[in-house]
Amino acid sequence: MFISKELMKLCALEMGVELSDEAADKFDFYASYLCEYNEKVNLTAITDPDEIVIKHFADSLAVIKYGKIKENCKFADVGTGAGFPGVPLLIACPGLKLTLFDAVNKKLEFLRSLAGELGLKADIVHMRAEDAGKDNVYRETFDCVSARAVAQLRVLSEFCLPLVKPEGMFISMKGSISPEERENGYAAFSKLGGKLYDSVFYKIHNGDERNIILVKKVSHTSPKYPRNMSQISKKPL
Ligand code: SAM
């Protein structure tokens, strides 16, 4: 075993998830494959097995505890990188209809290979979020859209809310968040058809602090959003 199965199961339980032995084995393979692949493609700065369990896997599972997701919903993870939070969610909830978006194809090649090894079914899409949000194949089609550690909240809202269908949820996962970032983010939600639903502060197993901000899609997003990346970064909402 590469990771401690006991720690994995304990940390999952803290997030309200009872893991089977089979699922714990999948997390074990995921961690060792991540570290092996990380030698050739930069995927994560975290390579200690316990830290992978606590900071990547269990933190991803926080979406189940705090995000109010249904097990078989249509879920997109924007800027998934090495698969967080999307892949741990799929291991824990195999019925999830998961799409993983990232702008960097090298990271997605890792995920395609991992999914093949673990027999996981997900759409793995090399596309920027703001392009996906303009594409009718994806726009307003997801019950839930998550993003962890991708951008400032107001920028992230423009990436993610256009992808959420009305009545669906945008789930933003952050480490710390300043009052200014929070205020700007909250102001951006309404411009994009969103409304703050809840903001949850929690601690992961080692005591580190995290935030999840839940934004409900209450009306369609205006066709003028998302704008292109240069406009988003020059004039964030
Ligand atoms: N979510 C992962 C995690 O929590 O470990 C990765 C976080 S990493 C800091 C940010 C990721 O977002 C990178 O993989 C980057 O390529 C991706 N990204 C940034 N902007 C993006 C965009 N507009 N559309 C899609 N992916 C984007």
Coordinates of C-alpha atoms and ligand atoms in Angstrom, one line a residue:
M1 CA 0.0 0.0 0.0
F2 CA 1.2 3.5 -0.8
I3 CA -1.2 5.4 1.4
S4 CA -2.6 4.4 4.8
K5 CA -6.0 2.8 4.1
E6 CA -7.0 3.5 7.7
L7 CA -6.3 7.2 7.3
M8 CA -8.1 7.4 4.0
K9 CA -11.2 5.8 5.5
L10 CA -11.1 8.0 8.6
C11 CA -10.7 11.2 6.6
A12 CA -13.5 10.1 4.2
L13 CA -15.7 9.4 7.2
E14 CA -15.1 12.9 8.5
M15 CA -16.6 14.1 5.2
G16 CA -19.6 11.8 5.7
V17 CA -18.4 9.2 3.2
E18 CA -18.1 5.5 4.1
L19 CA -15.5 4.1 1.7
S20 CA -15.5 0.4 0.6
D21 CA -12.2 -1.5 0.5
E22 CA -12.5 -1.4 -3.3
A23 CA -12.8 2.5 -3.3
A24 CA -9.9 2.8 -0.8
D25 CA -7.8 0.6 -3.2
K26 CA -8.6 3.0 -6.0
F27 CA -7.4 6.0 -3.9
D28 CA -4.2 4.1 -3.2
F29 CA -3.6 3.5 -6.9
Y30 CA -4.5 7.2 -7.6
A31 CA -1.9 8.5 -5.1
S32 CA 0.9 6.3 -6.3
Y33 CA 0.2 6.9 -10.0
L34 CA 0.0 10.7 -9.3
C35 CA 3.5 10.6 -7.7
E36 CA 5.0 8.5 -10.4
Y37 CA 3.5 10.7 -13.2
N38 CA 4.5 13.8 -11.3
E39 CA 8.2 13.0 -12.0
K40 CA 7.6 13.8 -15.7
V41 CA 4.7 16.2 -15.7
N42 CA 4.2 18.8 -12.9
L43 CA 0.9 17.9 -11.4
T44 CA 1.2 18.6 -7.6
A45 CA 3.6 20.0 -5.1
I46 CA 2.1 17.5 -2.5
T47 CA 3.8 14.1 -2.7
D48 CA 3.7 12.9 0.9
P49 CA 1.1 10.0 1.0
D50 CA -0.6 11.3 4.2
E51 CA -0.8 14.8 2.8
I52 CA -2.2 13.5 -0.5
V53 CA -5.0 11.8 1.5
I54 CA -5.7 14.8 3.7
K55 CA -5.2 17.8 1.4
H56 CA -6.3 16.4 -1.9
F57 CA -8.6 13.4 -1.4
A58 CA -10.5 14.2 1.8
D59 CA -10.7 17.9 0.9
S60 CA -12.3 16.9 -2.5
L61 CA -14.8 14.8 -0.6
A62 CA -15.9 17.9 1.3
V63 CA -18.1 18.6 -1.7
I64 CA -20.2 15.6 -0.7
K65 CA -20.6 16.8 2.9
Y66 CA -21.1 20.5 2.2
G67 CA -22.1 20.7 -1.5
K68 CA -25.4 19.0 -1.3
I69 CA -24.8 17.0 -4.5
K70 CA -27.0 14.2 -5.7
E71 CA -25.0 10.9 -6.4
N72 CA -26.1 10.7 -10.0
C73 CA -26.1 14.4 -11.0
K74 CA -24.4 15.9 -14.0
F75 CA -21.3 17.4 -12.5
A76 CA -18.4 19.4 -14.1
D77 CA -15.1 20.2 -12.5
V78 CA -13.5 23.3 -14.0
G79 CA -9.7 23.6 -13.9
T80 CA -9.4 20.1 -12.5
G81 CA -5.6 19.8 -12.8
A82 CA -4.7 16.4 -11.4
G83 CA -8.4 15.6 -10.9
F84 CA -9.4 17.6 -7.8
P85 CA -12.2 17.5 -6.6
G86 CA -13.8 15.6 -9.6
V87 CA -12.0 12.3 -9.5
P88 CA -12.2 11.6 -5.8
L89 CA -15.9 12.4 -6.1
L90 CA -16.3 9.9 -8.9
I91 CA -14.5 7.2 -6.9
A92 CA -16.9 7.8 -4.0
C93 CA -20.0 8.3 -6.2
P94 CA -19.6 6.1 -9.3
G95 CA -23.0 7.2 -10.6
L96 CA -21.8 10.8 -11.1
K97 CA -22.0 12.0 -14.7
L98 CA -18.7 13.7 -14.6
T99 CA -17.0 16.2 -17.0
L100 CA -13.4 17.3 -16.2
F101 CA -12.3 20.6 -17.9
D102 CA -8.7 21.9 -18.0
A103 CA -6.8 24.3 -20.2
V104 CA -3.7 22.2 -20.1
N105 CA -3.8 19.0 -22.0
K106 CA -0.8 17.4 -20.4
K107 CA -2.8 17.2 -17.1
L108 CA -5.7 15.7 -18.9
E109 CA -3.5 13.0 -20.5
F110 CA -2.7 11.9 -16.9
L111 CA -6.4 11.8 -16.1
R112 CA -7.2 9.8 -19.3
S113 CA -4.6 7.3 -18.4
L114 CA -5.7 7.1 -14.7
A115 CA -9.4 6.7 -15.7
G116 CA -8.3 3.8 -18.0
E117 CA -6.4 2.1 -15.2
L118 CA -9.2 2.5 -12.7
G119 CA -12.1 1.9 -15.1
L120 CA -13.6 5.3 -14.3
K121 CA -16.1 6.8 -16.8
A122 CA -15.7 10.6 -17.2
D123 CA -15.7 13.1 -20.1
I124 CA -12.2 14.6 -20.1
V125 CA -12.3 17.8 -22.1
H126 CA -9.4 20.0 -23.1
M127 CA -11.2 23.4 -23.2
R128 CA -11.0 26.6 -21.3
A129 CA -14.0 27.2 -19.1
E130 CA -14.9 30.5 -20.8
D131 CA -15.0 28.7 -24.2
A132 CA -17.1 25.8 -22.8
G133 CA -19.5 28.4 -21.4
K134 CA -20.2 29.7 -24.9
D135 CA -20.6 26.3 -26.4
N136 CA -24.1 24.9 -26.5
V137 CA -22.9 21.4 -25.8
Y138 CA -21.9 22.6 -22.3
R139 CA -23.6 25.9 -21.6
E140 CA -26.3 25.6 -18.8
T141 CA -26.2 21.8 -18.9
F142 CA -24.7 20.9 -15.5
D143 CA -26.5 20.4 -12.2
C144 CA -23.3 21.2 -10.3
V145 CA -20.0 22.9 -11.3
S146 CA -17.1 22.9 -9.0
A147 CA -13.7 24.6 -9.1
R148 CA -10.9 24.3 -6.5
A149 CA -8.0 26.7 -6.4
V150 CA -8.5 28.0 -9.9
A151 CA -9.0 31.9 -9.7
Q152 CA -10.4 34.8 -7.7
L153 CA -14.1 34.3 -6.9
R154 CA -15.4 36.9 -9.4
V155 CA -13.4 35.5 -12.2
L156 CA -14.3 32.0 -11.3
S157 CA -17.9 32.9 -11.3
E158 CA -17.7 34.0 -14.9
F159 CA -16.0 30.8 -15.8
C160 CA -18.4 28.5 -13.9
L161 CA -21.9 30.0 -13.6
P162 CA -22.6 30.0 -17.4
L163 CA -22.1 26.2 -17.3
V164 CA -24.7 25.7 -14.5
K165 CA -28.3 25.0 -15.4
P166 CA -31.1 27.0 -13.7
E167 CA -31.7 25.6 -10.2
G168 CA -28.2 24.1 -10.3
M169 CA -25.2 24.9 -8.1
F170 CA -21.8 26.4 -8.5
I171 CA -19.4 25.1 -5.8
S172 CA -16.3 27.2 -5.2
M173 CA -13.6 25.6 -3.1
K174 CA -11.0 27.9 -1.5
G175 CA -8.3 27.9 1.1
S176 CA -8.4 31.4 2.7
I177 CA -10.6 34.1 1.1
S178 CA -10.2 37.8 1.9
P179 CA -13.2 40.0 2.7
E180 CA -12.5 41.9 -0.5
E181 CA -12.5 38.8 -2.7
R182 CA -15.7 37.7 -1.1
E183 CA -17.4 41.0 -1.6
N184 CA -16.4 41.2 -5.2
G185 CA -17.4 37.6 -5.8
Y186 CA -20.8 38.1 -4.3
A187 CA -21.4 41.2 -6.5
A188 CA -20.5 39.1 -9.6
F189 CA -23.0 36.3 -8.8
S190 CA -26.1 38.4 -9.6
K191 CA -24.7 39.6 -12.9
L192 CA -24.4 36.0 -14.0
G193 CA -27.8 34.7 -12.8
G194 CA -26.5 33.4 -9.5
K195 CA -27.4 33.9 -5.8
L196 CA -25.3 33.2 -2.7
Y197 CA -26.8 30.0 -1.2
D198 CA -24.4 29.2 1.6
S199 CA -20.8 29.8 2.7
V200 CA -19.2 27.1 4.8
F201 CA -16.0 27.3 6.8
Y202 CA -14.4 23.9 7.7
K203 CA -11.2 22.3 8.7
I204 CA -9.5 19.3 7.1
H205 CA -7.9 16.5 9.2
N206 CA -4.7 18.4 9.9
G207 CA -6.5 21.5 11.1
D208 CA -6.0 23.6 7.9
E209 CA -8.8 25.9 7.1
R210 CA -11.0 25.8 4.0
N211 CA -14.0 27.5 2.6
I212 CA -16.8 26.3 0.3
I213 CA -19.1 28.9 -1.3
L214 CA -22.3 27.6 -2.8
V215 CA -24.0 29.7 -5.4
K216 CA -27.4 28.8 -6.7
K217 CA -28.3 29.5 -10.3
V218 CA -31.6 31.4 -10.1
S219 CA -31.9 32.7 -13.7
H220 CA -30.3 32.2 -17.1
T221 CA -26.9 33.8 -17.6
S222 CA -27.1 36.7 -20.1
P223 CA -25.6 35.7 -23.5
K224 CA -22.9 38.4 -23.1
Y225 CA -21.2 36.1 -20.5
P226 CA -18.7 34.6 -20.4
R227 CA -16.5 37.2 -22.1
N228 CA -13.2 36.2 -23.5
M229 CA -10.2 35.8 -21.2
S230 CA -8.5 39.2 -22.1
Q231 CA -11.7 41.0 -21.2
I232 CA -12.2 38.9 -18.0
S233 CA -8.7 39.7 -16.8
K234 CA -8.7 43.3 -17.9
K235 CA -12.1 44.1 -16.4
P236 CA -13.2 41.4 -13.9
L237 CA -16.8 41.6 -12.9
Ligands
SAM1 N1 -8.4 22.0 -9.2 C1 -7.1 21.4 -9.0 C2 -6.7 21.3 -7.6 O1 -7.4 21.8 -6.7 O2 -5.6 20.7 -7.3 C3 -6.0 22.2 -9.8 C4 -5.8 23.6 -9.3 S1 -4.5 24.4 -10.3 C5 -3.9 25.5 -9.2 C6 -5.5 25.4 -11.4 C7 -5.9 24.6 -12.7 O3 -6.9 25.4 -13.4 C8 -4.8 24.4 -13.7 O4 -4.7 23.0 -14.0 C9 -5.1 25.2 -14.9 O5 -4.6 24.7 -16.1 C10 -6.6 25.3 -14.8 N2 -7.2 26.5 -15.4 C11 -7.0 27.8 -15.1 N3 -7.8 28.6 -15.8 C12 -8.6 27.8 -16.5 C13 -9.7 28.1 -17.4 N4 -10.0 29.3 -17.7 N5 -10.3 27.0 -18.0 C14 -9.9 25.7 -17.7 N6 -8.9 25.4 -16.8 C15 -8.3 26.5 -16.2

